[in-house]
Short mmCIF file of C-alpha atoms and ligand atoms in Angstrom, two decimals:
data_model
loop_
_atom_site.label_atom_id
_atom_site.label_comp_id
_atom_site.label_asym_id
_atom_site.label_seq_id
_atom_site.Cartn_x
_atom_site.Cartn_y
_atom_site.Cartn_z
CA UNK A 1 -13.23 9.00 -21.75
CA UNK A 2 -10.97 6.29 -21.11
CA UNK A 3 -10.93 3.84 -18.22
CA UNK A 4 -8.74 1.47 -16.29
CA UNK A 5 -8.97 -1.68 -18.13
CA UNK A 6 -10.48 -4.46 -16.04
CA UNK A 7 -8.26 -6.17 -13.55
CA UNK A 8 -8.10 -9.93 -15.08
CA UNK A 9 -7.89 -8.16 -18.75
CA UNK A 10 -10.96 -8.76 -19.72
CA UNK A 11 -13.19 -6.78 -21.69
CA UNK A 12 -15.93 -4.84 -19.27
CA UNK A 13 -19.28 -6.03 -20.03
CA UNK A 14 -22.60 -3.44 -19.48
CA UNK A 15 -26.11 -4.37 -20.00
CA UNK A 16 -28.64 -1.74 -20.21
CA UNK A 17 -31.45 -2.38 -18.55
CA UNK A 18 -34.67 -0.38 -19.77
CA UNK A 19 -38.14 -1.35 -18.82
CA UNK A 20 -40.99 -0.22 -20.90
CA UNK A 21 -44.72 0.28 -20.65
CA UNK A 22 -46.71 2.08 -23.55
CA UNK A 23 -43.18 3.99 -24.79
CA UNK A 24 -43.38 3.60 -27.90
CA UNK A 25 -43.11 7.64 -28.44
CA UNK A 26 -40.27 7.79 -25.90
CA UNK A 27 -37.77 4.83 -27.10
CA UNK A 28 -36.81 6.11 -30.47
CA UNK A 29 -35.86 9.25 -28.95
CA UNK A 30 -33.95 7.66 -25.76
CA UNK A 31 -32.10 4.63 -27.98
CA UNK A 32 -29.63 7.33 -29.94
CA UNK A 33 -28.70 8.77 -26.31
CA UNK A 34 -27.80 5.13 -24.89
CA UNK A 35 -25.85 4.32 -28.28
CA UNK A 36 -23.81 7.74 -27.67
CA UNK A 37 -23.30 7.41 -23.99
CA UNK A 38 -22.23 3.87 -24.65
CA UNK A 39 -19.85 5.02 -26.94
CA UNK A 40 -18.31 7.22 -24.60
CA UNK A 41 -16.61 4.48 -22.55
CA UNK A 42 -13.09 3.00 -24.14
CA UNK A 43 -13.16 -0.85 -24.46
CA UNK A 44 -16.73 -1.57 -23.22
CA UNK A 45 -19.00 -4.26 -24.57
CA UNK A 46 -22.47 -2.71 -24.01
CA UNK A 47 -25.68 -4.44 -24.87
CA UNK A 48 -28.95 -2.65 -24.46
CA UNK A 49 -32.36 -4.85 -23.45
CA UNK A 50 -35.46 -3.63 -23.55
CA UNK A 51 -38.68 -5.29 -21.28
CA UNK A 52 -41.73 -4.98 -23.11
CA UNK A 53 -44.01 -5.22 -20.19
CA UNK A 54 -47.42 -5.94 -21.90
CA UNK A 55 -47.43 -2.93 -23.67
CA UNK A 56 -51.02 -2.03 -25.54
CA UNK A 57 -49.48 0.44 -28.11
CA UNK A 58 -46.92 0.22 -30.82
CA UNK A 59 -44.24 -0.31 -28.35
CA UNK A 60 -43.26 -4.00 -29.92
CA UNK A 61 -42.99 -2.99 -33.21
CA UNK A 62 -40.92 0.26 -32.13
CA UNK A 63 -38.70 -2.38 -30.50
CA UNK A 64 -38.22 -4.64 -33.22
CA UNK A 65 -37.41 -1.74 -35.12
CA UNK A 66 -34.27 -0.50 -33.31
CA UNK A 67 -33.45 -4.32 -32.87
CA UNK A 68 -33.42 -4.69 -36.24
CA UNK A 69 -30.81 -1.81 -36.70
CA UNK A 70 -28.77 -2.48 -33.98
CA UNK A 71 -27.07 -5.89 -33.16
CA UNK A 72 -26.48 -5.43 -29.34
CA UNK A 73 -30.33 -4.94 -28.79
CA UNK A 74 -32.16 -7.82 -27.28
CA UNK A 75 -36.02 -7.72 -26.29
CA UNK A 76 -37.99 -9.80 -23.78
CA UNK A 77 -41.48 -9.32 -24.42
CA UNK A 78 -43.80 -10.47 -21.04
CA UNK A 79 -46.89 -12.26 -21.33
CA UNK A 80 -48.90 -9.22 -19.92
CA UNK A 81 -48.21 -6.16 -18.14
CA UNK A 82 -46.74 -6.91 -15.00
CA UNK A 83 -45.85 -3.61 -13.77
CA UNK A 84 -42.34 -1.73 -13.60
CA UNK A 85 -40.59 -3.88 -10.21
CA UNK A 86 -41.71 -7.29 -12.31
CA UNK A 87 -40.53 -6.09 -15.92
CA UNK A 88 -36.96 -5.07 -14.08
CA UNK A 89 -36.53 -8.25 -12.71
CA UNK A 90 -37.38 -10.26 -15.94
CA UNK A 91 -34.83 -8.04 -17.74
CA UNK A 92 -32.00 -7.97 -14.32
CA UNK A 93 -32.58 -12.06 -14.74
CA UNK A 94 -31.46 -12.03 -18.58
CA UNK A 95 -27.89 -10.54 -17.59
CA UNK A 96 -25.79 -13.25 -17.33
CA UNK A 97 -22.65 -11.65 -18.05
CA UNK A 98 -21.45 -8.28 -16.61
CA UNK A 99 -23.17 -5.53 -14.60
CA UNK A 100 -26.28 -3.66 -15.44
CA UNK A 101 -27.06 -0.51 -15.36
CA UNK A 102 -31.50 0.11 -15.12
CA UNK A 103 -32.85 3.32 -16.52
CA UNK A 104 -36.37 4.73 -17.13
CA UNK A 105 -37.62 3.98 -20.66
CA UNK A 106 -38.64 7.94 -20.61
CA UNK A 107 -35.54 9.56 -20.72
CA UNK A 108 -35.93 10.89 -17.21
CA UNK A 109 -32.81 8.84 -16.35
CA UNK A 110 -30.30 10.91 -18.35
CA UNK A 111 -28.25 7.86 -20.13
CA UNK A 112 -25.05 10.45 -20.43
CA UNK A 113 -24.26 9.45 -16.89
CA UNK A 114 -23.31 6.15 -17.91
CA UNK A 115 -19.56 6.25 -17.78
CA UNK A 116 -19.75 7.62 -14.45
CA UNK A 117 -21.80 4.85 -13.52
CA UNK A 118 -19.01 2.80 -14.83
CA UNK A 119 -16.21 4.29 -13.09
CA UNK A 120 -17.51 4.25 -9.69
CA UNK A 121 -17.96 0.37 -10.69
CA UNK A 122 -14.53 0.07 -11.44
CA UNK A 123 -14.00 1.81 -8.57
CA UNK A 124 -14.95 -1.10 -6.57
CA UNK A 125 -18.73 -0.33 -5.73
CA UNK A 126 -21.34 -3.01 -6.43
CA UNK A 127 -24.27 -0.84 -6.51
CA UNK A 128 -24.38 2.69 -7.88
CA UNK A 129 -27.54 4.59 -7.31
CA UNK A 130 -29.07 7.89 -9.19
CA UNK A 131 -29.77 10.11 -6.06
CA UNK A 132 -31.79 12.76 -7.30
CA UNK A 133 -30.75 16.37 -6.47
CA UNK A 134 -34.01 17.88 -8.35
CA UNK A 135 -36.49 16.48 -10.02
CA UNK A 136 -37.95 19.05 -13.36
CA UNK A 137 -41.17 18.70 -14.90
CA UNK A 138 -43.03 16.62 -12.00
CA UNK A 139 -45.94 18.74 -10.02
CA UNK A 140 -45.32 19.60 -6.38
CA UNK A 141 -47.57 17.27 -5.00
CA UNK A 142 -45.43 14.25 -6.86
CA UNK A 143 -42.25 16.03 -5.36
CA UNK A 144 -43.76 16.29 -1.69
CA UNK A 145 -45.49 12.83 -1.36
CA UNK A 146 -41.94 10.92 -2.68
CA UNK A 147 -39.79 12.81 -0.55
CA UNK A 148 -42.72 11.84 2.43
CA UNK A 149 -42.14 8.28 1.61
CA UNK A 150 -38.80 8.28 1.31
CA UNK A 151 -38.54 9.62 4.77
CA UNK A 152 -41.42 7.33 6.01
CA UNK A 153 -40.12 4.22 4.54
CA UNK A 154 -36.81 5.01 5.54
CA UNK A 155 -37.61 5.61 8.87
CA UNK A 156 -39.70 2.13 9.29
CA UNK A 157 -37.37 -0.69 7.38
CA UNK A 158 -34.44 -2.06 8.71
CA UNK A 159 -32.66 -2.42 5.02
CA UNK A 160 -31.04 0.58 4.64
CA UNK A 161 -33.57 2.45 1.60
CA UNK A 162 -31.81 5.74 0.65
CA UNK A 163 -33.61 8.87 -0.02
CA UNK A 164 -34.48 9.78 -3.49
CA UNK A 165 -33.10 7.47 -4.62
CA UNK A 166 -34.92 4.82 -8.07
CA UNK A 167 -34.36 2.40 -9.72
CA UNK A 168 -31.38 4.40 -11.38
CA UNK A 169 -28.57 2.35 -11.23
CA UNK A 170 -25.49 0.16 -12.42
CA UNK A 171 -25.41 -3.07 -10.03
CA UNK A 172 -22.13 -5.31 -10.59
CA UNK A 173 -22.26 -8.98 -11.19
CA UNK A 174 -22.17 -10.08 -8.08
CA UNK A 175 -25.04 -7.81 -6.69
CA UNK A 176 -26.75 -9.10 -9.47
CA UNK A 177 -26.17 -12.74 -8.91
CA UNK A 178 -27.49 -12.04 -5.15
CA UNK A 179 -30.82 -10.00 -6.35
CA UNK A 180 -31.48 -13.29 -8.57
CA UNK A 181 -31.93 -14.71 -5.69
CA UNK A 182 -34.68 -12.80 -4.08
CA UNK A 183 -37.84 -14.72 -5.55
CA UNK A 184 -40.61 -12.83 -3.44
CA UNK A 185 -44.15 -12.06 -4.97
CA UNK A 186 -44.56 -8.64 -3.55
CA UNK A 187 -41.51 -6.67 -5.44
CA UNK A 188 -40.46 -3.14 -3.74
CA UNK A 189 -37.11 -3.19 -5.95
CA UNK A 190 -35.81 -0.32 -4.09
CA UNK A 191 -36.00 -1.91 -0.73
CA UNK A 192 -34.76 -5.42 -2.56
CA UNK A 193 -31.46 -3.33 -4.08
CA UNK A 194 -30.63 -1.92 -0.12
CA UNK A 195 -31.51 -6.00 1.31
CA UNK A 196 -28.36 -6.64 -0.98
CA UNK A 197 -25.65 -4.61 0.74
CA UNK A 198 -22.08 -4.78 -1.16
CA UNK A 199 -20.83 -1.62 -1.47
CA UNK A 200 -22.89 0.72 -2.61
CA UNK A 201 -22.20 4.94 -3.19
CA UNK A 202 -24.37 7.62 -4.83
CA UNK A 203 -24.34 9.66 -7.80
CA UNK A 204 -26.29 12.72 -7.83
CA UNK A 205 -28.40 13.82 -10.26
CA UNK A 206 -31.16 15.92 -11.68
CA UNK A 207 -33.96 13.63 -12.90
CA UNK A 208 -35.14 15.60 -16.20
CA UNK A 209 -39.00 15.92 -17.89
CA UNK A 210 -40.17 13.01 -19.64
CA UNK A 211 -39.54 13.10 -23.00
CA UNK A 212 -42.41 12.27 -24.44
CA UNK A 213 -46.06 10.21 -23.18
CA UNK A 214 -47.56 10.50 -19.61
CA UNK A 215 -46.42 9.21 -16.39
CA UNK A 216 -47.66 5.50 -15.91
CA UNK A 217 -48.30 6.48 -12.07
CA UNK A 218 -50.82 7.46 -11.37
CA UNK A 219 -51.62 8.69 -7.07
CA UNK A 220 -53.69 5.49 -6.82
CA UNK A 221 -51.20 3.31 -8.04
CA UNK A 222 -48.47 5.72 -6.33
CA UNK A 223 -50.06 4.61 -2.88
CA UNK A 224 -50.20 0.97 -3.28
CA UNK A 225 -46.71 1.27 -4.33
CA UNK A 226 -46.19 2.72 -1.59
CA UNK A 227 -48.23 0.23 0.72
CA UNK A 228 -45.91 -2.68 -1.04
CA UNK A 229 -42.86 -0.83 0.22
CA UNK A 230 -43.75 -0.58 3.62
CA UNK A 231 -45.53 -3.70 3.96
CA UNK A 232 -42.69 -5.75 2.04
CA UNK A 233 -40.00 -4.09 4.31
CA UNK A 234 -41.36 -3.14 8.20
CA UNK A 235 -43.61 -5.08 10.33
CA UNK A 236 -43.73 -1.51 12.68
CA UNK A 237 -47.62 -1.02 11.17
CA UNK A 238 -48.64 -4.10 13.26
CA UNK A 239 -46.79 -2.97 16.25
CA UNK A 240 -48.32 0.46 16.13
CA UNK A 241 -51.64 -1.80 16.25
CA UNK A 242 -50.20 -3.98 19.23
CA UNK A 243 -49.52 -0.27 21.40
CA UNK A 244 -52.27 1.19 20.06
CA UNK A 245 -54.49 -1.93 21.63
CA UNK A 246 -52.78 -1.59 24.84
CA UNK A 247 -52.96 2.18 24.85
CA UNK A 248 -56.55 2.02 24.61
CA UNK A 249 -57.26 -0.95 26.91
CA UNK A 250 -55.18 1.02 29.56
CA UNK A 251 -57.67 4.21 28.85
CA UNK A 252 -60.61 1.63 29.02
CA UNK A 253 -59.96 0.61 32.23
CA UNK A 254 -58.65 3.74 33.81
CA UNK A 255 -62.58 4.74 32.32
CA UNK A 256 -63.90 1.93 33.97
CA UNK A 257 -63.02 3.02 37.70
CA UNK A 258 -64.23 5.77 37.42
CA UNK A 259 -67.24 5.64 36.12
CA UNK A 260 -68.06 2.56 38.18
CA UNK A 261 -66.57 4.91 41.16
CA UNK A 262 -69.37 7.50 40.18
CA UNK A 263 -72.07 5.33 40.05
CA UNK A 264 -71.30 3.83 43.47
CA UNK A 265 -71.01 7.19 45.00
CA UNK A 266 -73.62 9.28 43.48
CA UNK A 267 -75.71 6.69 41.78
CA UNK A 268 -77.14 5.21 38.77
CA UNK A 269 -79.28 7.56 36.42
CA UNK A 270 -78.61 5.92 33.38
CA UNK A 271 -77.23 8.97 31.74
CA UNK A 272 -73.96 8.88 29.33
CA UNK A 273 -75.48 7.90 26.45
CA UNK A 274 -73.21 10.36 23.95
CA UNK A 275 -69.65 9.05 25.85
CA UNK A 276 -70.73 5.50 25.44
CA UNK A 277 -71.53 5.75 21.50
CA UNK A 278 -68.20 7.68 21.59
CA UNK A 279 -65.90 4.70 23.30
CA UNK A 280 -67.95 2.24 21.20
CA UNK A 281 -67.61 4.03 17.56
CA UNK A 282 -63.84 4.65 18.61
CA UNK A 283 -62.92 1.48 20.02
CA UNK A 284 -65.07 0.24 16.24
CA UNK A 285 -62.20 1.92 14.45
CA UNK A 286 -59.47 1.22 16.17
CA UNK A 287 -60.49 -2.32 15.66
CA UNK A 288 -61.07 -2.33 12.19
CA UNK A 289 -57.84 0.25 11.45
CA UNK A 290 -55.96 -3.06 12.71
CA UNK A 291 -57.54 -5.72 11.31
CA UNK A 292 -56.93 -4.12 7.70
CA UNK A 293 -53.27 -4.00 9.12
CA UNK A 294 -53.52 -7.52 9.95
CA UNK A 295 -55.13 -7.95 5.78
CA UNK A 296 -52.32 -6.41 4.54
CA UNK A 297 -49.73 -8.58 5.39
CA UNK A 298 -52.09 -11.33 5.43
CA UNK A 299 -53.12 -10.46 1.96
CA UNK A 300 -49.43 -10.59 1.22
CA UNK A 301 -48.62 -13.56 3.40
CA UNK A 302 -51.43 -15.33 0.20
CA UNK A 303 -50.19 -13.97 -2.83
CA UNK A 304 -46.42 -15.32 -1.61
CA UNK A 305 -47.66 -18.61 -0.51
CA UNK A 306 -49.41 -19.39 -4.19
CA UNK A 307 -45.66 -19.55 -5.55
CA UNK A 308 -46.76 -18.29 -9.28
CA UNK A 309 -44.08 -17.58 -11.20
CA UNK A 310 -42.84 -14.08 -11.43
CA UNK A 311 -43.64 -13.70 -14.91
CA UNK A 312 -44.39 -15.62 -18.10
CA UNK A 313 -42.40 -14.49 -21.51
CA UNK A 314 -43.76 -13.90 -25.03
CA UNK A 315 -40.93 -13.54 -26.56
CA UNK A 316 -37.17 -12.85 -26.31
CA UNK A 317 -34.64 -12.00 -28.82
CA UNK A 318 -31.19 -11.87 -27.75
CA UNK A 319 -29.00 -9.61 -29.27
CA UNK A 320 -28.02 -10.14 -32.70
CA UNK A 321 -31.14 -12.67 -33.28
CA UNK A 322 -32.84 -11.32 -36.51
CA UNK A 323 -36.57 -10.55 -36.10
CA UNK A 324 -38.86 -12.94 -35.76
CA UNK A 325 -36.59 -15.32 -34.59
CA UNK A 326 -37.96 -16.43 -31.15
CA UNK A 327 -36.91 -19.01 -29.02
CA UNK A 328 -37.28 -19.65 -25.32
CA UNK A 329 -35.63 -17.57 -22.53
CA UNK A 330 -32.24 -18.54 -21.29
N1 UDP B 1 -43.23 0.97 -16.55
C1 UDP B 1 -43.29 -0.40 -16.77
N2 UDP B 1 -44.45 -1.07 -16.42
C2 UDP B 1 -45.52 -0.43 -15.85
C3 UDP B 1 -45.42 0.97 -15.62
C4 UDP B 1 -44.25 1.62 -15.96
O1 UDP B 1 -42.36 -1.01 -17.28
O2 UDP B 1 -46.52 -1.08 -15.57
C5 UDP B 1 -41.99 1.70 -16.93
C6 UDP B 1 -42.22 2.90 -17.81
O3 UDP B 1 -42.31 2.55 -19.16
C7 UDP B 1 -40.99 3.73 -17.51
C8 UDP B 1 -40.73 3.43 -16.03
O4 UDP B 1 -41.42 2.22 -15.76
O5 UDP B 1 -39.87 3.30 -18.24
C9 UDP B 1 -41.18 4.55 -15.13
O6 UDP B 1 -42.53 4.86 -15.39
P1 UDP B 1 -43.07 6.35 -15.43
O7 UDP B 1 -42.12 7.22 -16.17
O8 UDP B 1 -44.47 6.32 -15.95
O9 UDP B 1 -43.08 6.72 -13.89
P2 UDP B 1 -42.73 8.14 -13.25
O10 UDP B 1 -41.38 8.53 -13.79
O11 UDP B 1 -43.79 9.07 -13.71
O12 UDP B 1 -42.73 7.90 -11.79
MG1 MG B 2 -40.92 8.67 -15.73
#
């Protein structure tokens, strides 16, 4: 395939962006498939980097590996594992040349979509996304609960979050210099990538079975994920406390007059035992449903305000560094 060269003449520049966790199964099969797709584009200078995020299998050594046999590989090893929104951003914050383009470490993201990742970006658009039109070898539950939280979140936050839509996608330099700049603890990439703006278009696709290894997401992880996203992009939980409070106060007192009403008119037997456990356990709830709210973002509110750093680095080699050679991140 052959592109329009870049307007100033220069050569384009692509960085692929692959975060991994425990892959080590999955990378030797996906690295041939990102060497061929890159291939496929006339007069590009890709680079692949790979984020080791604290993997506990041979996922280093695999990495070293395909470093070692290919000179536009660079690794960035974290500290620990950090989880998939952290390990993107260490990697996104190595680019400093060119666009990126982020893709699963599992092959789910099929890298033969590169170059028309690249053309819409020469196209003009600063942030192309992977919209998924199926998704094959994921149960039905997986299928129904994303599609319920793409609907919910997009519903509740104000940054436009489209559906189905990952972390799939080529962001150009200067949608990349503006992510650098988000620096918040609590990390729903997603929501982070819509915050941005630019222009932005999708590509449709159909998200294929892992290639090898288990899913690292598990439905417990799945719904804090999910509690991040909402949390990190909609204060509308703590205004559905707010209404739900003055809903319930209006009931109360509406309840008041007339059972104060009754008594006055037909007296006091002391009966109503069951209806005042009722209004007690309910109004119990209630209370507690909205102080947890209240903890969330609270909760939140603490982890931004220690100012830790995102992430600490083991190691990085930059492309073309031998292994073994470390030095200290850029
Ligand atoms: N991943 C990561 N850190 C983690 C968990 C996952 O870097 O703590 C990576 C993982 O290696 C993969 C991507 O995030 O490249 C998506 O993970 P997975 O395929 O397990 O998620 P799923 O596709 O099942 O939602
Ligand atoms: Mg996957």
């Amino acid at each position: 395939m052959t592109l329009i060269p870049a307007p100033s003449g220069l050569p384009l520049k692509l960085t692929v962006v692959v975060a991994a966790f425990n892959e080590a199964q999955a990378l030797p099969l996906l690295h041939p498939r990102i060497q061929a797709a890159l291939a496929l584009v006339d007069g590009l200078q890709g680079r692949v980097l790979y984020v080791d995020d604290g993997s506990s299998d041979d996922t280093w050594s695999v990495l070293q590996a395909l470093a070692a046999a290919d000179s536009r590989v660079s690794l960035l090893r974290l500290s620990r594992n950090f989880g998939k929104e952290v390990a993107l951003t260490a990697g996104l914050d190595q680019v400093s040349e060119g666009a990126a383009l982020i893709l699963d470490a599992d092959g789910q993201d099929p890298p033969e979509l590169l170059p028309q990742f690249v053309q819409l970006w020469q196209q003009g658009f600063d942030n192309v996304h992977g919209t998924r039109i199926a998704r094959e070898g994921e149960g039905w539950l997986k299928r129904v609960t994303a599609a319920l939280f793409y609907r919910v979140i997009g519903r509740l936050s104000r940054t436009p979050i489209p559906a189905d839509t990952g972390d799939f996608r080529l962001l150009s330099p200067r949608a990349l210099a503006a992510l650098r700049q988000l620096r918040e603890r609590q990390r729903f990439m997603k929501g982070l990538f819509g915050w941005v703006g630019f222009r932005h278009v999708a590509l449709p696709y159909r998200r294929e079975p892992r290639m090898a290894g288990g899913s690292k997401f598990g439905f417990w992880k799945l719904w804090n994920f999910a509690l991040d996203g909402v949390t990190g992009f909609s204060t509308a939980p703590l205004r559905v406390a707010t209404y739900l409070g003055l809903a319930t106060a209006g009931l109360a007192f509406a309840f008041a007059i007339w059972v104060v009403g009754k008594a006055l008119l037909f007296g006091d037997r002391v009966a109503g035992w069951p209806t005042m456990m009722a209004v007690i356990l309910l109004l119990g709830g209630v209370q507690l449903i909205a102080l947890g709210l209240i903890g969330e973002y609270l909760g939140r509110l603490y982890e931004e305000a220690k100012q830790r750093p995102l992430y600490l680095v083991e190691s990085w080699l930059p492309a073309g560094v031998a292994q073994g050679a470390e030095d200290e991140p850029a």
